[in-house]
PDB file of C-alpha atoms in Angstrom:
ATOM      1  CA  GLN K 173       0.000   0.000   0.000  1.00 86.00           C
ATOM      2  CA  LEU K 174       2.593   2.567  -1.085  1.00 94.00           C
ATOM      3  CA  GLU K 175       1.384   6.115  -1.449  1.00 97.00           C
ATOM      4  CA  LYS K 176       3.058   9.402  -2.265  1.00 97.00           C
ATOM      5  CA  ILE K 177       3.389  11.362   0.971  1.00 97.00           C
ATOM      6  CA  LYS K 178       4.657  14.864   1.744  1.00 98.00           C
ATOM      7  CA  MET K 179       7.279  14.180   4.437  1.00 97.00           C
ATOM      8  CA  LYS K 180       6.633  17.387   6.381  1.00 97.00           C
ATOM      9  CA  GLU K 181       2.971  16.618   7.017  1.00 97.00           C
ATOM     10  CA  PHE K 182       3.548  12.923   7.675  1.00 98.00           C
ATOM     11  CA  PHE K 183       6.351  13.484  10.177  1.00 98.00           C
ATOM     12  CA  GLN K 184       4.515  16.284  12.003  1.00 97.00           C
ATOM     13  CA  LYS K 185       1.470  14.051  12.517  1.00 97.00           C
ATOM     14  CA  LEU K 186       3.682  11.136  13.525  1.00 97.00           C
ATOM     15  CA  TYR K 187       5.544  13.272  16.075  1.00 97.00           C
ATOM     16  CA  GLN K 188       2.300  14.627  17.543  1.00 97.00           C
ATOM     17  CA  SER K 189       0.851  11.118  17.823  1.00 97.00           C
ATOM     18  CA  ILE K 190       3.962   9.721  19.527  1.00 97.00           C
ATOM     19  CA  GLU K 191       4.264  12.715  21.852  1.00 96.00           C
ATOM     20  CA  ALA K 192       0.645  12.363  22.951  1.00 96.00           C
ATOM     21  CA  GLU K 193       0.825   8.577  23.383  1.00 96.00           C
ATOM     22  CA  TYR K 194       4.089   8.420  25.343  1.00 95.00           C
ATOM     23  CA  LYS K 195       4.195  11.734  27.236  1.00 93.00           C
ATOM     24  CA  MET K 196       3.619   9.917  30.543  1.00 94.00           C
ATOM     25  CA  ASP K 197       6.569   7.585  29.882  1.00 94.00           C
ATOM     26  CA  ALA K 198       9.184  10.014  28.564  1.00 96.00           C
ATOM     27  CA  LYS K 199       9.805  13.559  27.425  1.00 96.00           C
ATOM     28  CA  ILE K 200       9.298  13.365  23.659  1.00 97.00           C
ATOM     29  CA  GLN K 201      10.850  16.260  21.803  1.00 97.00           C
ATOM     30  CA  LEU K 202      11.420  17.339  18.242  1.00 97.00           C
ATOM     31  CA  GLY K 203      15.022  17.736  17.155  1.00 97.00           C
ATOM     32  CA  LYS K 204      16.367  18.453  13.681  1.00 97.00           C
ATOM     33  CA  PHE K 205      13.404  18.728  11.305  1.00 98.00           C
ATOM     34  CA  GLU K 206      14.122  19.642   7.686  1.00 97.00           C
ATOM     35  CA  THR K 207      11.850  18.660   4.813  1.00 97.00           C
ATOM     36  CA  VAL K 208      12.789  21.139   2.101  1.00 96.00           C
ATOM     37  CA  ILE K 209      15.794  21.061  -0.253  1.00 94.00           C
ATOM     38  CA  GLU K 210      16.492  24.153  -2.348  1.00 91.00           C
ATOM     39  CA  GLY K 211      12.896  25.307  -1.983  1.00 94.00           C
ATOM     40  CA  LYS K 212      11.395  21.941  -2.932  1.00 95.00           C
ATOM     41  CA  GLU K 213       9.350  19.732  -0.616  1.00 97.00           C
ATOM     42  CA  ILE K 214      10.544  16.219   0.239  1.00 97.00           C
ATOM     43  CA  TYR K 215       8.166  13.412  -0.703  1.00 97.00           C
ATOM     44  CA  VAL K 216       8.405   9.667  -0.090  1.00 98.00           C
ATOM     45  CA  ARG K 217       6.487   6.622  -1.344  1.00 97.00           C
ATOM     46  CA  ILE K 218       5.549   4.646   1.737  1.00 98.00           C
ATOM     47  CA  ASP K 219       3.041   2.405   3.415  1.00 98.00           C
ATOM     48  CA  LYS K 220       2.155   4.825   6.231  1.00 97.00           C
ATOM     49  CA  PHE K 221       0.960   2.071   8.557  1.00 97.00           C
ATOM     50  CA  ARG K 222       4.245   0.147   8.247  1.00 97.00           C
ATOM     51  CA  ILE K 223       6.442   3.206   8.743  1.00 98.00           C
ATOM     52  CA  GLU K 224       4.400   4.132  11.816  1.00 97.00           C
ATOM     53  CA  GLN K 225       4.947   0.559  13.059  1.00 97.00           C
ATOM     54  CA  VAL K 226       8.730   0.998  12.723  1.00 98.00           C
ATOM     55  CA  MET K 227       8.621   4.309  14.609  1.00 97.00           C
ATOM     56  CA  GLN K 228       6.493   2.794  17.376  1.00 96.00           C
ATOM     57  CA  ASN K 229       9.016  -0.022  17.759  1.00 95.00           C
ATOM     58  CA  TYR K 230      11.954   2.392  17.955  1.00 96.00           C
ATOM     59  CA  VAL K 231      10.202   4.672  20.475  1.00 97.00           C
ATOM     60  CA  VAL K 232       8.957   1.823  22.685  1.00 94.00           C
ATOM     61  CA  ASN K 233      12.459   0.347  22.795  1.00 92.00           C
ATOM     62  CA  ALA K 234      13.987   3.761  23.561  1.00 94.00           C
ATOM     63  CA  ILE K 235      11.660   4.096  26.543  1.00 93.00           C
ATOM     64  CA  LYS K 236      11.856   0.459  27.659  1.00 89.00           C
ATOM     65  CA  PHE K 237      15.660   0.321  27.789  1.00 86.00           C
ATOM     66  CA  ASN K 238      16.197   3.804  29.197  1.00 88.00           C
ATOM     67  CA  SER K 239      17.076   3.737  32.873  1.00 83.00           C
ATOM     68  CA  SER K 240      17.835   7.464  32.982  1.00 85.00           C
ATOM     69  CA  GLN K 241      16.121   9.514  35.692  1.00 85.00           C
ATOM     70  CA  GLU K 242      14.666  11.810  33.034  1.00 90.00           C
ATOM     71  CA  LYS K 243      13.845   9.808  29.927  1.00 93.00           C
ATOM     72  CA  ILE K 244      14.304  12.074  26.913  1.00 96.00           C
ATOM     73  CA  ILE K 245      13.450  10.832  23.428  1.00 97.00           C
ATOM     74  CA  THR K 246      14.271  13.135  20.529  1.00 97.00           C
ATOM     75  CA  LEU K 247      12.871  12.591  17.034  1.00 98.00           C
ATOM     76  CA  HIS K 248      14.721  13.887  13.974  1.00 98.00           C
ATOM     77  CA  CYS K 249      13.844  13.992  10.266  1.00 98.00           C
ATOM     78  CA  TYR K 250      16.169  15.445   7.634  1.00 98.00           C
ATOM     79  CA  PRO K 251      17.557  14.783   4.154  1.00 97.00           C
ATOM     80  CA  GLN K 252      20.873  13.146   3.333  1.00 94.00           C
ATOM     81  CA  LEU K 253      22.172  13.726  -0.174  1.00 89.00           C
ATOM     82  CA  HIS K 254      24.618  11.266  -1.701  1.00 86.00           C
ATOM     83  CA  ASP K 255      26.175  10.948  -5.148  1.00 85.00           C
ATOM     84  CA  ASP K 256      24.207   7.784  -5.896  1.00 86.00           C
ATOM     85  CA  ARG K 257      20.976   8.380  -3.932  1.00 89.00           C
ATOM     86  CA  ASN K 258      19.030  10.951  -1.941  1.00 94.00           C
ATOM     87  CA  GLU K 259      17.200   9.900   1.168  1.00 97.00           C
ATOM     88  CA  VAL K 260      15.425  11.175   4.203  1.00 98.00           C
ATOM     89  CA  ILE K 261      16.710   9.922   7.543  1.00 98.00           C
ATOM     90  CA  ILE K 262      14.469   9.501  10.556  1.00 98.00           C
ATOM     91  CA  VAL K 263      16.159   9.150  13.937  1.00 98.00           C
ATOM     92  CA  VAL K 264      14.943   8.182  17.400  1.00 98.00           C
ATOM     93  CA  GLU K 265      17.545   9.313  19.921  1.00 97.00           C
ATOM     94  CA  ASP K 266      17.523   8.552  23.641  1.00 96.00           C
ATOM     95  CA  ASN K 267      19.574   9.495  26.682  1.00 95.00           C
ATOM     96  CA  GLY K 268      19.705   5.972  28.129  1.00 91.00           C
ATOM     97  CA  GLU K 269      22.570   3.717  29.118  1.00 88.00           C
ATOM     98  CA  GLY K 270      23.604   2.966  25.551  1.00 90.00           C
ATOM     99  CA  ILE K 271      24.432  -0.331  23.880  1.00 89.00           C
ATOM    100  CA  GLY K 272      27.796  -2.073  23.746  1.00 88.00           C
ATOM    101  CA  ASP K 273      29.529  -2.602  20.407  1.00 89.00           C
ATOM    102  CA  GLN K 274      29.065  -6.380  20.418  1.00 86.00           C
ATOM    103  CA  GLU K 275      25.357  -6.146  21.110  1.00 87.00           C
ATOM    104  CA  LEU K 276      24.935  -3.304  18.600  1.00 87.00           C
ATOM    105  CA  LYS K 277      26.077  -5.653  15.821  1.00 87.00           C
ATOM    106  CA  GLN K 278      23.224  -8.081  16.596  1.00 85.00           C
ATOM    107  CA  ILE K 279      20.202  -5.959  17.435  1.00 87.00           C
ATOM    108  CA  PHE K 280      18.548  -6.192  14.003  1.00 87.00           C
ATOM    109  CA  GLU K 281      18.885  -9.998  13.841  1.00 86.00           C
ATOM    110  CA  ARG K 282      15.812 -12.200  14.290  1.00 79.00           C
ATOM    111  CA  PHE K 283      15.264 -13.504  17.831  1.00 58.00           C
ATOM    112  CA  TYR K 284      18.109 -11.446  19.283  1.00 59.00           C
ATOM    113  CA  LYS K 285      16.989  -9.742  22.438  1.00 62.00           C
ATOM    114  CA  LYS K 286      18.716  -8.021  25.267  1.00 56.00           C
ATOM    115  CA  SER K 287      18.468 -10.365  28.204  1.00 49.00           C
ATOM    116  CA  GLU K 288      19.160  -7.807  30.914  1.00 53.00           C
ATOM    117  CA  GLY K 289      15.921  -6.058  31.915  1.00 50.00           C
ATOM    118  CA  ASN K 290      13.935  -7.643  29.084  1.00 50.00           C
ATOM    119  CA  ARG K 291      11.544 -10.295  30.355  1.00 50.00           C
ATOM    120  CA  GLU K 292       9.062  -9.520  27.615  1.00 58.00           C
ATOM    121  CA  GLY K 293       9.594  -9.395  23.899  1.00 56.00           C
ATOM    122  CA  SER K 294      10.294 -11.944  21.226  1.00 56.00           C
ATOM    123  CA  GLY K 295      13.424 -10.481  19.688  1.00 66.00           C
ATOM    124  CA  LEU K 296      11.550  -9.844  16.449  1.00 80.00           C
ATOM    125  CA  GLY K 297      10.655  -6.141  16.625  1.00 86.00           C
ATOM    126  CA  LEU K 298      13.855  -4.691  15.187  1.00 92.00           C
ATOM    127  CA  ALA K 299      14.196  -7.512  12.639  1.00 91.00           C
ATOM    128  CA  ILE K 300      10.675  -6.781  11.397  1.00 94.00           C
ATOM    129  CA  ALA K 301      11.466  -3.050  11.321  1.00 96.00           C
ATOM    130  CA  LYS K 302      14.510  -3.815   9.178  1.00 96.00           C
ATOM    131  CA  GLU K 303      12.427  -5.890   6.749  1.00 97.00           C
ATOM    132  CA  ILE K 304       9.811  -3.143   6.435  1.00 97.00           C
ATOM    133  CA  ILE K 305      12.420  -0.488   5.705  1.00 98.00           C
ATOM    134  CA  GLU K 306      14.257  -2.713   3.225  1.00 97.00           C
ATOM    135  CA  GLN K 307      10.933  -3.286   1.417  1.00 97.00           C
ATOM    136  CA  HIS K 308      10.790   0.512   1.098  1.00 98.00           C
ATOM    137  CA  GLU K 309      14.336   0.442  -0.387  1.00 97.00           C
ATOM    138  CA  GLY K 310      15.733   2.090   2.729  1.00 97.00           C
ATOM    139  CA  ARG K 311      18.160   0.977   5.391  1.00 97.00           C
ATOM    140  CA  VAL K 312      18.286   0.783   9.183  1.00 97.00           C
ATOM    141  CA  GLY K 313      21.028   1.269  11.705  1.00 96.00           C
ATOM    142  CA  ALA K 314      21.993   2.338  15.177  1.00 96.00           C
ATOM    143  CA  THR K 315      24.829   4.088  16.929  1.00 96.00           C
ATOM    144  CA  SER K 316      25.405   4.242  20.634  1.00 94.00           C
ATOM    145  CA  ILE K 317      27.708   5.561  23.319  1.00 93.00           C
ATOM    146  CA  LEU K 318      27.676   3.754  26.648  1.00 92.00           C
ATOM    147  CA  LYS K 319      26.169   5.804  29.485  1.00 89.00           C
ATOM    148  CA  GLN K 320      25.084   8.523  26.999  1.00 92.00           C
ATOM    149  CA  GLY K 321      22.396   6.982  24.817  1.00 94.00           C
ATOM    150  CA  SER K 322      21.560   5.526  21.447  1.00 96.00           C
ATOM    151  CA  ARG K 323      20.378   6.702  18.025  1.00 97.00           C
ATOM    152  CA  PHE K 324      18.239   4.313  16.002  1.00 97.00           C
ATOM    153  CA  TYR K 325      17.582   5.418  12.459  1.00 98.00           C
ATOM    154  CA  PHE K 326      16.101   4.407   9.155  1.00 98.00           C
ATOM    155  CA  THR K 327      16.255   5.961   5.727  1.00 98.00           C
ATOM    156  CA  LEU K 328      13.763   6.199   2.894  1.00 98.00           C
ATOM    157  CA  PRO K 329      14.404   7.217  -0.709  1.00 97.00           C
ATOM    158  CA  LEU K 330      13.124  10.731  -1.331  1.00 96.00           C
ATOM    159  CA  PHE K 331      12.008  12.712  -4.319  1.00 92.00           C
ATOM    160  CA  LEU K 332      11.383  16.440  -4.624  1.00 92.00           C
ATOM    161  CA  GLU K 333       8.477  18.499  -5.905  1.00 88.00           C
TER     162      GLU K 333
END
């Protein structure tokens, strides 16, 4: 169910929905938000429901694995221009304990799950998120610094109008 979507409107609604749903669990804030390149709007072709599912997974994990006193989740959306492709990157950033390098290499694998503090979960959420984004011809990833937090991201091909 791919449809042409103006990124600005989609991301604003997504942010508002997430902020309203999780405001009791964490401080949800908007970070870098750019959806125009040289005066042209960024559009994507997406299945809105599936992209929302990926964002929900990222946000729930950011809250679930954040042991910080003040849980802060920052959402970003901005373009990345490359020689061979242009894409929009969407980031969910937290101020939690971070993820070690060894674990970071495995987090998008099926059935991998953090054992510490994770009694629930099947280990499929991030693997499913990866599949959804790859079906949209995008990519997923994460970076992390121990005791400072993590940044989970995905990209989607963009076009301008």
